mmCIF file of C-alpha atoms and ligand atoms in Angstrom:
data_model
loop_
_atom_site.group_PDB
_atom_site.id
_atom_site.type_symbol
_atom_site.label_atom_id
_atom_site.label_comp_id
_atom_site.label_asym_id
_atom_site.label_seq_id
_atom_site.Cartn_x
_atom_site.Cartn_y
_atom_site.Cartn_z
ATOM 1 C CA MET A 1 12.873 14.561 -7.752
ATOM 2 C CA ALA A 2 15.494 12.662 -9.671
ATOM 3 C CA ASN A 3 16.200 10.231 -6.844
ATOM 4 C CA ASP A 4 12.595 8.955 -7.000
ATOM 5 C CA TYR A 5 13.518 7.176 -10.252
ATOM 6 C CA HIS A 6 15.373 3.979 -11.037
ATOM 7 C CA GLU A 7 14.867 4.363 -14.763
ATOM 8 C CA PRO A 8 15.110 7.481 -16.977
ATOM 9 C CA ALA A 9 12.231 9.720 -15.896
ATOM 10 C CA GLN A 10 12.043 11.466 -19.286
ATOM 11 C CA GLU A 11 11.152 8.141 -20.919
ATOM 12 C CA MET A 12 8.143 7.654 -18.678
ATOM 13 C CA SER A 13 4.602 8.779 -19.384
ATOM 14 C CA GLU A 14 3.007 11.514 -17.274
ATOM 15 C CA LYS A 15 0.687 8.825 -15.893
ATOM 16 C CA ALA A 16 3.637 6.640 -14.863
ATOM 17 C CA ARG A 17 5.234 9.629 -13.172
ATOM 18 C CA ASP A 18 2.025 10.382 -11.263
ATOM 19 C CA ILE A 19 1.947 6.763 -10.089
ATOM 20 C CA ILE A 20 5.560 7.094 -8.884
ATOM 21 C CA ARG A 21 4.665 10.336 -7.089
ATOM 22 C CA MET A 22 1.794 8.629 -5.312
ATOM 23 C CA MET A 23 3.802 5.534 -4.374
ATOM 24 C CA ASN A 24 6.448 7.788 -2.856
ATOM 25 C CA SER A 25 3.771 9.730 -0.989
ATOM 26 C CA PHE A 26 2.363 6.439 0.291
ATOM 27 C CA LYS A 27 5.802 5.389 1.560
ATOM 28 C CA GLU A 28 6.238 8.751 3.298
ATOM 29 C CA GLU A 29 2.854 8.494 5.019
ATOM 30 C CA ILE A 30 3.643 4.971 6.256
ATOM 31 C CA GLU A 31 7.003 6.216 7.506
ATOM 32 C CA ALA A 32 5.237 9.017 9.393
ATOM 33 C CA VAL A 33 2.915 6.474 11.051
ATOM 34 C CA ASP A 34 6.014 4.541 12.107
ATOM 35 C CA TRP A 35 7.665 7.626 13.609
ATOM 36 C CA TYR A 36 4.564 8.605 15.605
ATOM 37 C CA HIS A 37 4.033 5.012 16.703
ATOM 38 C CA GLN A 38 7.559 4.772 18.066
ATOM 39 C CA ARG A 39 7.269 8.106 19.904
ATOM 40 C CA CYS A 40 3.903 7.078 21.381
ATOM 41 C CA GLU A 41 5.466 3.874 22.636
ATOM 42 C CA LEU A 42 8.171 5.657 24.610
ATOM 43 C CA THR A 43 6.828 9.004 25.755
ATOM 44 C CA SER A 44 6.011 9.264 29.455
ATOM 45 C CA ASP A 45 3.710 12.272 28.958
ATOM 46 C CA PRO A 46 0.064 11.116 28.503
ATOM 47 C CA GLU A 47 -0.971 14.300 26.678
ATOM 48 C CA ALA A 48 1.986 14.068 24.299
ATOM 49 C CA LYS A 49 1.046 10.442 23.667
ATOM 50 C CA GLU A 50 -2.555 11.386 22.920
ATOM 51 C CA ILE A 51 -1.485 14.120 20.487
ATOM 52 C CA MET A 52 1.009 11.913 18.703
ATOM 53 C CA TRP A 53 -1.467 9.029 18.402
ATOM 54 C CA HIS A 54 -4.007 11.481 16.944
ATOM 55 C CA ASN A 55 -1.336 12.483 14.446
ATOM 56 C CA ALA A 56 -0.472 8.842 13.688
ATOM 57 C CA VAL A 57 -4.113 8.126 12.808
ATOM 58 C CA GLU A 58 -4.170 11.153 10.517
ATOM 59 C CA GLU A 59 -1.085 9.793 8.748
ATOM 60 C CA MET A 60 -2.989 6.514 8.310
ATOM 61 C CA GLU A 61 -5.766 8.566 6.694
ATOM 62 C CA HIS A 62 -3.241 10.131 4.311
ATOM 63 C CA ALA A 63 -1.756 6.719 3.534
ATOM 64 C CA MET A 64 -5.199 5.299 2.704
ATOM 65 C CA MET A 65 -5.962 8.231 0.403
ATOM 66 C CA CYS A 66 -2.763 7.398 -1.495
ATOM 67 C CA LEU A 67 -3.621 3.711 -1.602
ATOM 68 C CA GLU A 68 -7.114 4.354 -2.904
ATOM 69 C CA TRP A 69 -5.690 6.585 -5.647
ATOM 70 C CA LEU A 70 -3.302 3.784 -6.587
ATOM 71 C CA ARG A 71 -6.182 1.289 -6.657
ATOM 72 C CA ARG A 72 -8.018 3.509 -9.097
ATOM 73 C CA ASN A 73 -5.013 4.344 -11.262
ATOM 74 C CA GLN A 74 -2.563 1.413 -11.350
ATOM 75 C CA ASP A 75 -3.476 -2.090 -12.471
ATOM 76 C CA GLY A 76 -3.035 -4.846 -9.903
ATOM 77 C CA TRP A 77 -4.005 -3.150 -6.662
ATOM 78 C CA ASP A 78 -7.760 -3.611 -6.963
ATOM 79 C CA GLY A 79 -7.594 -7.384 -7.368
ATOM 80 C CA GLN A 80 -5.129 -7.800 -4.512
ATOM 81 C CA MET A 81 -7.206 -5.611 -2.213
ATOM 82 C CA ARG A 82 -10.352 -7.546 -3.057
ATOM 83 C CA LYS A 83 -8.549 -10.780 -2.197
ATOM 84 C CA TYR A 84 -6.818 -9.766 1.040
ATOM 85 C CA LEU A 85 -8.671 -6.859 2.655
ATOM 86 C CA PHE A 86 -11.702 -6.968 4.957
ATOM 87 C CA THR A 87 -11.765 -10.713 5.485
ATOM 88 C CA SER A 88 -11.213 -12.586 8.726
ATOM 89 C CA LYS A 89 -9.891 -15.761 7.085
ATOM 90 C CA PRO A 90 -6.247 -16.654 7.809
ATOM 91 C CA ILE A 91 -4.239 -14.499 5.417
ATOM 92 C CA MET A 92 -2.055 -17.286 4.042
ATOM 93 C CA GLU A 93 -5.119 -19.370 3.231
ATOM 94 C CA LEU A 94 -6.353 -16.657 0.900
ATOM 95 C CA GLU A 95 -3.368 -17.200 -1.387
ATOM 96 C CA GLU A 96 -3.539 -20.978 -0.960
ATOM 97 C CA GLY A 97 -7.145 -20.860 -2.142
ATOM 98 C CA GLU A 98 -5.963 -19.215 -5.325
ATOM 99 C CA GLU A 99 -3.221 -21.813 -5.793
ATOM 100 C CA ASP A 100 -5.750 -24.628 -5.286
ATOM 101 C CA GLN A 101 -7.863 -23.137 -8.053
ATOM 102 C CA GLU A 102 -4.833 -22.935 -10.318
ATOM 103 C CA ALA A 103 -3.867 -26.548 -9.567
ATOM 104 C CA GLU A 104 -7.392 -27.677 -10.440
ATOM 105 C CA ASP A 105 -7.248 -26.020 -13.839
ATOM 106 C CA PRO A 106 -6.731 -28.933 -16.277
ATOM 107 C CA LYS A 107 -5.639 -26.678 -19.146
ATOM 108 C CA ASP A 108 -2.236 -25.854 -17.696
ATOM 109 C CA GLY A 109 -0.326 -26.297 -14.499
ATOM 110 C CA LEU A 110 0.595 -22.644 -14.200
ATOM 111 C CA GLY A 111 -2.964 -21.454 -13.954
ATOM 112 C CA ILE A 112 -2.409 -18.785 -16.580
ATOM 113 C CA GLY A 113 -5.046 -20.069 -18.973
ATOM 114 C CA GLN A 114 -4.529 -20.524 -22.679
ATOM 115 C CA LEU A 115 -2.389 -17.797 -24.191
HETATM 116 FE FE1 LIG B 1 -5.760 16.446 13.453
HETATM 117 FE FE1 LIG B 2 0.640 12.828 6.163
#
């Protein structure tokens, strides 16, 4: 849909448009998790809560399918996931570790290597 774009869609590659489709799908799945989560928080009916939590977890499944597709198809995701996911270290220390490495690089202060 036209409102998915912030730049002229006709100038984008089919691959770029597929990435935009998947990012929008990912946002929609996250939004669905949010809606179910909020309803689960407030319902007084235990069976309704159980059904809606079941549905919330299925939306998480859908969201992760989108994210995995993005990891495989758009540069950047894989490295960030490898850095931040499935570790028990404090999250902010993971980025600090990277900055320490950059600061130790004698070639340049920005840590971008020699261009
Ligand atoms: Fe289900
Ligand atoms: Fe879904």
